[in-house]
Amino acid sequence: MITFQMAASLQQFSKPGTMTFTPLTWNARLKIMKGVANGMSFLHEFSPKKYVHGDLRPNNVLLGKDMEPYISDFGLGRLANIAGGAAPSSQSDRIGVEKAQSLQPDSSMSPLVSKEGSCYQAPEALKTLKPSQKWDVYSYGVILLEMITGRSPIALLETMQMDLVQWVQFCIEEKKPSADVLDPFLAGDSEQEGEMIAVLKVALACIHANPERRPTMRNVTETLERLSASVSS
């Protein structure tokens, strides 16, 4: 498997002097979106406990040889805490173990969220330590936006002083044409633009400011499946 890094393999965000990659087609991206949604839906609803991942982001999704996604890093931080009793001192930019240990014992999430991961973190996660599945829904929505727009949340923060969610919301408020929002590399898949817009609407629902207004991952999975069925019929 290879690491699913949106800033490299999917969206060609490589900086000068680094290796470049061929952007994925829309069909390949949609396959990854659906696979991650299925995995998160299982984690939330069909696993022994209704788990929370807590740190869903591109670097925590692995791709198989046929672009099938595998969600990683679930519970690893918690296991590290149990084994070592503390996080490595070099990871000073991560949330402290003390905070993670204050979580309820049946709430399984990775407490070590990096600065990069904060781009995918739900706003309410900064105000409460109790993990919520709606956090994961928000993170998934940001990943969808990244795959649809071809823009890196980190790069936007560095260049425009706004994150990806703010940028997309700005484009919608300013009534920008869809071509300004969609990844230019998807222009060759223009016949599927309607499908892209439909997935964009799913992403916008996932990043709703009110956690209660966000769909469940099961809802997201069912919506994406219906979308694919309607397109193929």
Coordinates of N, CA and C in Angstrom, one line a residue:
M1 N 0.8 -1.2 0.0 CA 0.0 0.0 0.0 C 0.9 1.3 0.0
I2 N 0.3 2.3 -0.5 CA 1.0 3.6 -0.5 C 0.2 4.6 0.3
T3 N 0.9 5.5 0.9 CA 0.2 6.5 1.8 C -0.7 7.4 0.9
F4 N -1.9 7.6 1.3 CA -2.8 8.5 0.6 C -2.5 9.9 1.0
Q5 N -1.7 10.7 0.2 CA -1.4 12.0 0.6 C -2.0 13.0 -0.5
M6 N -3.0 13.7 0.0 CA -3.7 14.6 -1.0 C -2.7 15.6 -1.6
A7 N -1.7 16.0 -0.8 CA -0.8 17.1 -1.2 C 0.2 16.6 -2.2
A8 N 0.1 15.3 -2.5 CA 1.1 14.7 -3.5 C 0.4 13.9 -4.5
S9 N 0.0 12.7 -4.2 CA -0.4 11.8 -5.2 C -1.7 12.2 -5.9
L10 N -2.6 12.8 -5.1 CA -3.9 13.1 -5.7 C -4.0 14.5 -6.4
Q11 N -3.5 15.5 -5.8 CA -3.7 16.8 -6.3 C -2.5 17.5 -6.8
Q12 N -1.4 16.9 -6.9 CA -0.2 17.5 -7.5 C 0.1 18.8 -6.8
F13 N 0.2 18.8 -5.5 CA 0.5 20.0 -4.7 C 2.0 20.1 -4.5
S14 N 2.8 19.3 -5.2 CA 4.2 19.3 -4.9 C 4.9 20.6 -5.1
K15 N 5.9 20.9 -4.3 CA 6.6 22.2 -4.4 C 7.7 22.1 -5.4
P16 N 8.3 23.2 -5.8 CA 9.4 23.2 -6.8 C 10.5 22.3 -6.3
G17 N 11.0 21.5 -7.2 CA 12.2 20.6 -6.8 C 11.8 19.3 -6.2
T18 N 10.5 19.1 -6.0 CA 10.0 17.8 -5.5 C 9.4 17.0 -6.6
M19 N 9.1 15.7 -6.3 CA 8.6 14.8 -7.3 C 7.1 15.2 -7.7
T20 N 6.8 15.1 -8.9 CA 5.4 15.4 -9.3 C 4.6 14.1 -9.6
F21 N 3.3 14.2 -9.5 CA 2.5 13.1 -9.7 C 1.3 13.4 -10.6
T22 N 0.8 12.4 -11.3 CA -0.3 12.5 -12.2 C -1.6 12.6 -11.4
P23 N -2.4 13.6 -11.5 CA -3.6 13.7 -10.7 C -4.6 12.6 -11.1
L24 N -5.4 12.1 -10.1 CA -6.3 11.0 -10.3 C -7.5 11.5 -11.1
T25 N -8.1 10.6 -11.8 CA -9.4 10.9 -12.5 C -10.5 11.1 -11.5
W26 N -11.6 11.6 -12.0 CA -12.8 11.7 -11.1 C -13.3 10.4 -10.6
N27 N -13.3 9.4 -11.5 CA -13.8 8.1 -11.1 C -12.9 7.5 -10.0
A28 N -11.6 7.7 -10.1 CA -10.7 7.2 -9.1 C -10.9 7.9 -7.7
R29 N -11.1 9.2 -7.8 CA -11.4 10.0 -6.6 C -12.7 9.5 -5.9
L30 N -13.7 9.3 -6.8 CA -15.0 9.0 -6.2 C -14.9 7.6 -5.6
K31 N -14.1 6.7 -6.1 CA -13.9 5.4 -5.5 C -13.3 5.5 -4.1
I32 N -12.4 6.4 -4.0 CA -11.7 6.6 -2.7 C -12.7 7.3 -1.7
M33 N -13.4 8.2 -2.2 CA -14.4 8.9 -1.3 C -15.4 7.9 -0.8
K34 N -15.9 7.0 -1.7 CA -16.9 6.0 -1.2 C -16.3 5.0 -0.3
G35 N -15.1 4.6 -0.6 CA -14.4 3.6 0.3 C -14.2 4.2 1.7
V36 N -13.7 5.4 1.8 CA -13.5 6.0 3.1 C -14.8 6.2 3.8
A37 N -15.9 6.6 3.1 CA -17.2 6.7 3.7 C -17.7 5.4 4.3
N38 N -17.5 4.3 3.5 CA -17.9 3.0 4.0 C -17.1 2.6 5.2
G39 N -15.8 2.8 5.2 CA -15.0 2.5 6.4 C -15.4 3.2 7.6
M40 N -15.7 4.5 7.5 CA -16.1 5.3 8.6 C -17.5 5.0 9.1
S41 N -18.4 4.6 8.2 CA -19.7 4.2 8.5 C -19.6 2.9 9.4
F42 N -18.8 2.0 9.0 CA -18.6 0.8 9.8 C -18.1 1.1 11.2
L43 N -17.1 2.0 11.2 CA -16.4 2.3 12.5 C -17.5 2.9 13.4
H44 N -18.3 3.8 12.9 CA -19.3 4.5 13.7 C -20.5 3.6 14.1
E45 N -20.9 2.7 13.2 CA -22.2 2.1 13.5 C -22.2 0.6 13.6
F46 N -21.2 -0.1 13.0 CA -21.3 -1.5 12.9 C -20.1 -2.2 13.6
S47 N -19.2 -1.4 14.2 CA -18.1 -2.0 15.0 C -18.7 -2.4 16.4
P48 N -17.9 -3.1 17.2 CA -18.4 -3.5 18.5 C -18.9 -2.3 19.4
K49 N -18.2 -1.2 19.2 CA -18.6 0.0 19.9 C -18.7 1.1 18.8
K50 N -19.5 2.1 19.1 CA -19.6 3.1 18.1 C -18.5 4.1 18.3
Y51 N -17.4 3.7 17.6 CA -16.1 4.4 17.8 C -16.1 5.8 17.1
V52 N -15.1 6.6 17.5 CA -14.7 7.8 16.9 C -13.3 7.7 16.5
H53 N -13.0 8.1 15.3 CA -11.5 8.0 14.8 C -10.8 9.2 15.5
G54 N -11.3 10.4 15.3 CA -10.7 11.6 15.9 C -9.6 12.3 15.2
D55 N -9.0 11.6 14.2 CA -7.9 12.3 13.5 C -7.9 11.8 12.0
L56 N -9.1 11.9 11.4 CA -9.3 11.5 10.0 C -8.7 12.6 9.1
R57 N -7.7 12.3 8.3 CA -7.1 13.2 7.3 C -6.4 12.3 6.2
P58 N -6.0 12.9 5.1 CA -5.4 12.2 4.0 C -4.3 11.3 4.4
N59 N -3.4 11.7 5.3 CA -2.2 10.9 5.7 C -2.6 9.7 6.4
N60 N -3.9 9.6 6.9 CA -4.3 8.5 7.6 C -5.2 7.6 6.8
V61 N -5.1 7.7 5.5 CA -5.8 6.8 4.6 C -4.8 6.2 3.6
L62 N -4.7 4.9 3.6 CA -3.8 4.2 2.7 C -4.5 3.7 1.5
L63 N -3.8 3.6 0.4 CA -4.4 3.2 -0.9 C -3.7 1.9 -1.3
G64 N -4.6 0.9 -1.7 CA -4.1 -0.4 -2.2 C -3.7 -0.2 -3.7
K65 N -3.3 -1.2 -4.4 CA -2.9 -1.1 -5.7 C -4.0 -0.8 -6.7
D66 N -5.2 -1.1 -6.3 CA -6.4 -0.7 -7.2 C -7.1 0.5 -6.6
M67 N -6.4 1.3 -5.9 CA -6.9 2.5 -5.3 C -8.0 2.3 -4.3
E68 N -8.1 1.1 -3.7 CA -9.0 0.9 -2.6 C -8.5 1.5 -1.3
P69 N -9.2 2.3 -0.6 CA -8.7 3.0 0.6 C -8.8 2.2 1.9
Y70 N -7.8 2.3 2.7 CA -7.8 1.7 4.1 C -7.6 2.8 5.1
I71 N -8.4 2.9 6.1 CA -8.3 3.9 7.1 C -7.3 3.4 8.2
S72 N -6.3 4.3 8.5 CA -5.3 3.9 9.4 C -5.2 4.8 10.6
D73 N -4.3 4.5 11.5 CA -4.1 5.4 12.7 C -5.2 5.4 13.7
F74 N -6.2 4.5 13.6 CA -7.3 4.5 14.5 C -6.8 3.8 15.8
G75 N -6.8 4.6 16.9 CA -6.5 4.0 18.2 C -5.0 3.9 18.5
L76 N -4.1 4.3 17.5 CA -2.7 4.1 17.7 C -2.1 5.0 18.8
G77 N -2.6 6.2 18.9 CA -2.2 7.1 19.9 C -2.5 6.6 21.3
R78 N -3.8 6.0 21.4 CA -4.2 5.5 22.7 C -3.4 4.3 23.1
L79 N -3.0 3.4 22.2 CA -2.2 2.3 22.5 C -0.8 2.8 22.9
A80 N -0.3 3.8 22.3 CA 1.0 4.3 22.6 C 1.0 4.9 24.0
N81 N -0.1 5.5 24.4 CA -0.2 6.0 25.8 C -0.2 4.9 26.8
I82 N -0.9 3.8 26.5 CA -1.0 2.7 27.4 C 0.4 2.0 27.6
A83 N 1.1 1.9 26.4 CA 2.4 1.2 26.5 C 3.5 2.1 27.1
G84 N 3.5 3.4 26.7 CA 4.6 4.2 27.1 C 4.3 5.2 28.2
G85 N 3.0 5.5 28.4 CA 2.6 6.4 29.4 C 2.7 7.8 29.1
A86 N 3.3 8.2 27.9 CA 3.5 9.6 27.6 C 3.8 9.6 26.1
A87 N 3.5 10.8 25.5 CA 3.9 11.0 24.1 C 5.3 11.4 24.0
P88 N 6.0 11.2 22.8 CA 7.3 11.6 22.6 C 7.5 13.1 22.8
S89 N 8.6 13.5 23.5 CA 8.7 14.9 23.7 C 9.0 15.7 22.5
S90 N 9.4 15.1 21.4 CA 9.6 15.8 20.1 C 8.4 16.2 19.5
Q91 N 7.2 15.7 19.9 CA 6.0 16.0 19.3 C 5.3 17.1 20.1
S92 N 6.0 18.2 20.3 CA 5.4 19.2 21.1 C 4.3 20.0 20.5
D93 N 4.1 19.8 19.2 CA 3.0 20.4 18.5 C 1.7 19.6 18.5
R94 N 1.7 18.6 19.3 CA 0.5 17.7 19.4 C -0.3 17.9 20.7
I95 N -1.5 17.5 20.7 CA -2.3 17.6 21.9 C -1.7 16.7 22.9
G96 N -1.7 17.2 24.1 CA -1.0 16.4 25.2 C -1.8 15.2 25.6
V97 N -1.0 14.2 26.1 CA -1.6 12.9 26.5 C -2.5 13.2 27.7
E98 N -2.2 14.1 28.5 CA -3.1 14.4 29.7 C -4.5 14.7 29.3
K99 N -4.7 15.4 28.2 CA -6.0 15.7 27.7 C -6.7 14.5 27.2
A100 N -5.9 13.7 26.5 CA -6.5 12.4 25.9 C -7.0 11.5 27.0
Q101 N -6.2 11.5 28.1 CA -6.6 10.5 29.2 C -7.8 10.9 29.9
S102 N -8.3 12.2 29.7 CA -9.5 12.6 30.4 C -10.7 12.2 29.6
L103 N -10.6 11.6 28.4 CA -11.7 11.2 27.6 C -12.4 10.0 28.3
Q104 N -13.6 9.8 28.0 CA -14.3 8.7 28.6 C -13.7 7.4 28.1
P105 N -13.6 6.3 28.9 CA -12.9 5.1 28.6 C -13.4 4.4 27.4
D106 N -14.7 4.6 27.0 CA -15.2 3.8 25.9 C -15.2 4.7 24.6
S107 N -14.5 5.8 24.7 CA -14.4 6.7 23.5 C -13.1 6.5 22.9
S108 N -13.0 5.7 21.8 CA -11.7 5.4 21.2 C -11.4 6.4 20.1
M109 N -10.3 7.2 20.3 CA -9.9 8.1 19.2 C -8.4 8.2 19.4
S110 N -7.8 8.7 18.3 CA -6.3 9.0 18.4 C -6.2 10.4 19.0
P111 N -5.6 10.6 20.2 CA -5.5 11.9 20.8 C -4.4 12.8 20.3
L112 N -3.5 12.2 19.4 CA -2.4 12.9 19.0 C -2.6 13.6 17.6
V113 N -3.2 14.8 17.6 CA -3.6 15.5 16.4 C -2.5 16.5 16.1
S114 N -1.9 16.4 15.0 CA -0.8 17.3 14.6 C -1.4 18.6 14.1
K115 N -0.5 19.6 13.9 CA -0.9 20.9 13.3 C -1.5 20.7 11.9
E116 N -0.9 19.8 11.1 CA -1.5 19.5 9.8 C -2.9 19.0 10.0
G117 N -3.1 18.1 11.0 CA -4.4 17.5 11.2 C -5.4 18.5 11.7
S118 N -5.0 19.6 12.2 CA -5.9 20.7 12.7 C -6.7 21.3 11.6
C119 N -6.2 21.2 10.3 CA -6.9 21.7 9.2 C -8.2 20.9 8.9
Y120 N -8.2 19.7 9.4 CA -9.3 18.8 9.2 C -10.2 18.6 10.5
Q121 N -9.9 19.4 11.5 CA -10.5 19.2 12.8 C -11.8 20.1 12.9
A122 N -12.8 19.5 13.4 CA -14.1 20.2 13.5 C -13.9 21.4 14.5
P123 N -14.6 22.5 14.3 CA -14.4 23.7 15.2 C -14.7 23.4 16.6
E124 N -15.8 22.6 16.9 CA -16.1 22.3 18.3 C -15.1 21.4 19.0
A125 N -14.2 20.8 18.3 CA -13.2 19.9 18.9 C -12.2 20.7 19.7
L126 N -12.2 22.0 19.5 CA -11.3 22.9 20.2 C -11.9 23.3 21.6
K127 N -13.2 23.1 21.7 CA -13.9 23.5 22.9 C -14.3 22.4 23.9
T128 N -14.2 21.2 23.4 CA -14.6 20.1 24.3 C -13.7 18.9 24.1
L129 N -13.4 18.1 25.1 CA -12.5 17.0 25.0 C -13.3 15.7 24.7
K130 N -14.6 15.7 24.8 CA -15.4 14.5 24.5 C -15.5 14.3 23.0
P131 N -15.0 13.2 22.5 CA -15.0 13.0 21.1 C -16.4 12.7 20.6
S132 N -16.6 13.1 19.3 CA -17.9 12.9 18.7 C -17.7 12.4 17.3
Q133 N -18.7 11.6 16.9 CA -18.6 11.1 15.5 C -18.8 12.2 14.5
K134 N -19.4 13.3 14.9 CA -19.6 14.4 14.1 C -18.3 15.1 13.8
W135 N -17.3 14.9 14.6 CA -15.9 15.4 14.3 C -15.4 14.7 13.1
D136 N -15.6 13.4 13.0 CA -15.1 12.6 11.9 C -15.9 13.0 10.6
V137 N -17.2 13.3 10.7 CA -18.0 13.7 9.6 C -17.4 15.0 9.0
Y138 N -17.0 16.0 9.9 CA -16.5 17.2 9.5 C -15.1 17.0 8.7
S139 N -14.3 16.2 9.3 CA -13.0 15.9 8.7 C -13.2 15.2 7.4
Y140 N -14.1 14.3 7.3 CA -14.4 13.7 6.0 C -14.9 14.7 4.9
G141 N -15.7 15.7 5.4 CA -16.1 16.8 4.5 C -14.9 17.6 3.9
V142 N -14.0 17.9 4.8 CA -12.8 18.6 4.3 C -12.0 17.8 3.3
I143 N -11.9 16.5 3.5 CA -11.2 15.6 2.6 C -12.0 15.7 1.2
L144 N -13.3 15.6 1.3 CA -14.1 15.7 0.0 C -13.8 17.0 -0.7
L145 N -13.7 18.1 0.0 CA -13.5 19.4 -0.6 C -12.1 19.4 -1.2
E146 N -11.1 18.8 -0.5 CA -9.8 18.8 -1.1 C -9.7 18.0 -2.4
M147 N -10.4 16.9 -2.5 CA -10.4 16.1 -3.7 C -11.2 16.7 -4.8
I148 N -12.2 17.5 -4.5 CA -13.0 18.1 -5.5 C -12.3 19.4 -6.0
T149 N -11.7 20.2 -5.1 CA -11.2 21.5 -5.5 C -9.7 21.3 -6.0
G150 N -9.0 20.3 -5.6 CA -7.6 20.2 -5.9 C -6.7 21.2 -5.1
R151 N -7.2 21.7 -4.0 CA -6.5 22.7 -3.2 C -6.2 22.1 -1.8
S152 N -5.0 22.4 -1.4 CA -4.5 22.0 -0.1 C -4.9 22.9 1.0
P153 N -5.5 22.4 2.1 CA -5.9 23.3 3.2 C -4.7 24.1 3.8
I154 N -3.5 23.4 3.9 CA -2.3 24.0 4.4 C -1.8 25.1 3.5
A155 N -1.8 24.8 2.2 CA -1.3 25.8 1.2 C -2.2 27.1 1.2
L156 N -3.5 26.9 1.4 CA -4.4 28.0 1.4 C -4.2 28.9 2.6
L157 N -3.9 28.2 3.8 CA -3.6 29.0 5.0 C -2.4 29.8 4.8
E158 N -1.4 29.2 4.1 CA -0.1 29.9 4.0 C -0.2 31.1 3.0
T159 N -1.0 31.0 1.9 CA -1.1 32.0 0.9 C -2.2 32.9 1.0
M160 N -3.4 32.5 1.5 CA -4.6 33.3 1.5 C -5.1 33.6 2.9
Q161 N -4.5 33.0 3.9 CA -4.9 33.3 5.3 C -6.3 32.8 5.5
M162 N -6.7 31.8 4.8 CA -8.0 31.2 5.0 C -7.9 29.7 4.8
D163 N -8.7 28.9 5.5 CA -8.6 27.5 5.3 C -9.5 27.1 4.1
L164 N -9.5 25.8 3.8 CA -10.3 25.3 2.6 C -11.8 25.5 2.8
V165 N -12.2 25.3 4.0 CA -13.7 25.4 4.3 C -14.1 26.9 4.1
Q166 N -13.3 27.8 4.6 CA -13.6 29.2 4.4 C -13.5 29.7 3.0
W167 N -12.6 29.1 2.2 CA -12.4 29.5 0.8 C -13.6 29.0 0.0
V168 N -14.1 27.8 0.2 CA -15.2 27.3 -0.5 C -16.5 28.1 -0.2
Q169 N -16.6 28.4 1.1 CA -17.8 29.2 1.5 C -17.7 30.6 0.9
F170 N -16.5 31.1 0.8 CA -16.4 32.4 0.2 C -16.8 32.3 -1.3
C171 N -16.4 31.3 -2.0 CA -16.7 31.1 -3.4 C -18.2 31.0 -3.6
I172 N -18.9 30.3 -2.7 CA -20.3 30.2 -2.8 C -21.0 31.5 -2.5
E173 N -20.6 32.2 -1.5 CA -21.2 33.5 -1.2 C -21.0 34.5 -2.3
E174 N -19.8 34.4 -3.0 CA -19.6 35.3 -4.1 C -20.1 34.8 -5.4
K175 N -20.8 33.7 -5.4 CA -21.4 33.1 -6.6 C -20.4 32.8 -7.7
K176 N -19.2 32.3 -7.3 CA -18.2 32.0 -8.3 C -18.7 30.9 -9.2
P177 N -18.3 30.8 -10.4 CA -18.7 29.7 -11.3 C -18.0 28.4 -10.8
S178 N -18.7 27.3 -11.1 CA -18.2 26.0 -10.7 C -16.8 25.8 -11.1
A179 N -16.4 26.3 -12.3 CA -15.0 26.1 -12.8 C -14.0 26.7 -11.9
D180 N -14.3 27.7 -11.1 CA -13.4 28.3 -10.2 C -13.2 27.5 -8.9
V181 N -14.2 26.6 -8.7 CA -14.1 25.8 -7.5 C -13.5 24.4 -7.7
L182 N -13.9 23.8 -8.9 CA -13.5 22.4 -9.2 C -12.1 22.4 -9.6
D183 N -11.4 21.3 -9.3 CA -10.0 21.1 -9.7 C -9.9 21.2 -11.2
P184 N -9.0 22.1 -11.7 CA -8.8 22.2 -13.1 C -8.4 20.9 -13.8
F185 N -7.7 20.0 -13.1 CA -7.3 18.8 -13.7 C -8.5 17.8 -14.0
L186 N -9.7 18.2 -13.5 CA -10.9 17.4 -13.7 C -11.6 17.9 -15.0
A187 N -11.1 18.9 -15.7 CA -11.8 19.5 -16.8 C -12.0 18.4 -17.9
G188 N -11.1 17.4 -18.0 CA -11.3 16.4 -18.9 C -12.5 15.5 -18.6
D189 N -13.0 15.6 -17.4 CA -14.2 14.8 -17.0 C -15.4 15.7 -16.9
S190 N -15.5 16.6 -17.8 CA -16.5 17.6 -17.7 C -17.9 17.0 -17.8
E191 N -18.1 15.9 -18.5 CA -19.4 15.3 -18.6 C -19.9 14.8 -17.2
Q192 N -19.0 14.7 -16.2 CA -19.3 14.3 -14.9 C -19.4 15.5 -13.9
E193 N -19.5 16.7 -14.5 CA -19.5 17.8 -13.6 C -20.7 17.8 -12.6
G194 N -21.9 17.4 -13.2 CA -23.1 17.3 -12.3 C -22.8 16.4 -11.1
E195 N -22.1 15.3 -11.3 CA -21.8 14.4 -10.2 C -20.8 15.1 -9.2
M196 N -19.9 15.9 -9.7 CA -19.0 16.6 -8.9 C -19.7 17.6 -8.0
I197 N -20.6 18.3 -8.6 CA -21.4 19.3 -7.8 C -22.2 18.6 -6.8
A198 N -22.8 17.4 -7.1 CA -23.6 16.7 -6.1 C -22.7 16.3 -4.9
V199 N -21.5 15.8 -5.2 CA -20.6 15.5 -4.1 C -20.1 16.7 -3.3
L200 N -20.0 17.8 -4.0 CA -19.7 19.1 -3.3 C -20.8 19.4 -2.3
K201 N -22.0 19.2 -2.7 CA -23.1 19.5 -1.7 C -23.1 18.5 -0.5
V202 N -22.6 17.3 -0.8 CA -22.4 16.4 0.4 C -21.4 16.9 1.3
A203 N -20.3 17.4 0.7 CA -19.2 17.9 1.5 C -19.6 19.1 2.3
L204 N -20.4 20.0 1.7 CA -20.9 21.2 2.4 C -21.8 20.8 3.6
A205 N -22.6 19.7 3.4 CA -23.4 19.3 4.5 C -22.5 18.7 5.7
C206 N -21.4 18.1 5.3 CA -20.5 17.5 6.3 C -19.8 18.5 7.1
I207 N -19.5 19.7 6.5 CA -18.8 20.7 7.2 C -19.7 21.8 7.9
H208 N -20.9 21.5 8.0 CA -21.9 22.5 8.6 C -21.3 22.9 10.0
A209 N -21.5 24.2 10.3 CA -21.0 24.7 11.6 C -21.7 24.0 12.8
N210 N -22.9 23.7 12.6 CA -23.7 23.0 13.7 C -23.5 21.5 13.5
P211 N -22.9 20.9 14.5 CA -22.6 19.4 14.4 C -23.9 18.6 14.2
E212 N -25.0 19.1 14.8 CA -26.3 18.4 14.7 C -26.9 18.4 13.3
R213 N -26.4 19.4 12.5 CA -26.9 19.5 11.2 C -26.1 18.7 10.2
R214 N -25.0 18.1 10.6 CA -24.2 17.2 9.7 C -24.8 15.9 9.6
P215 N -24.7 15.3 8.4 CA -25.2 13.9 8.3 C -24.4 12.9 9.0
T216 N -24.9 11.7 9.2 CA -24.1 10.6 9.7 C -23.3 10.0 8.5
M217 N -22.2 9.3 8.8 CA -21.4 8.7 7.8 C -22.3 7.6 7.0
R218 N -23.2 7.0 7.7 CA -24.1 6.1 7.0 C -24.9 6.8 6.0
N219 N -25.4 8.0 6.3 CA -26.2 8.8 5.4 C -25.3 9.2 4.2
V220 N -24.1 9.6 4.5 CA -23.2 10.0 3.4 C -22.9 8.8 2.5
T221 N -22.7 7.6 3.0 CA -22.4 6.4 2.2 C -23.6 6.1 1.3
E222 N -24.8 6.2 1.9 CA -26.0 5.9 1.1 C -26.2 6.9 0.0
T223 N -25.9 8.2 0.3 CA -26.1 9.3 -0.7 C -25.1 9.0 -1.9
L224 N -23.9 8.7 -1.6 CA -22.9 8.5 -2.6 C -23.2 7.2 -3.5
E225 N -23.8 6.2 -2.8 CA -24.2 5.0 -3.6 C -25.3 5.3 -4.5
R226 N -26.3 6.1 -4.0 CA -27.4 6.5 -4.8 C -27.0 7.3 -6.0
L227 N -26.0 8.2 -5.7 CA -25.5 9.1 -6.8 C -24.9 8.3 -7.9
S228 N -24.0 7.3 -7.5 CA -23.4 6.4 -8.5 C -24.4 5.6 -9.3
A229 N -25.5 5.1 -8.6 CA -26.5 4.3 -9.2 C -27.3 5.2 -10.3
S230 N -27.6 6.4 -9.9 CA -28.3 7.3 -10.8 C -27.5 7.6 -12.0
V231 N -26.2 7.8 -11.9 CA -25.4 8.1 -13.0 C -25.2 6.9 -14.0
S232 N -25.1 5.7 -13.4 CA -24.9 4.6 -14.3 C -26.1 4.1 -14.9
S233 N -27.3 4.5 -14.4 CA -28.6 4.0 -14.9 C -29.0 4.8 -16.2

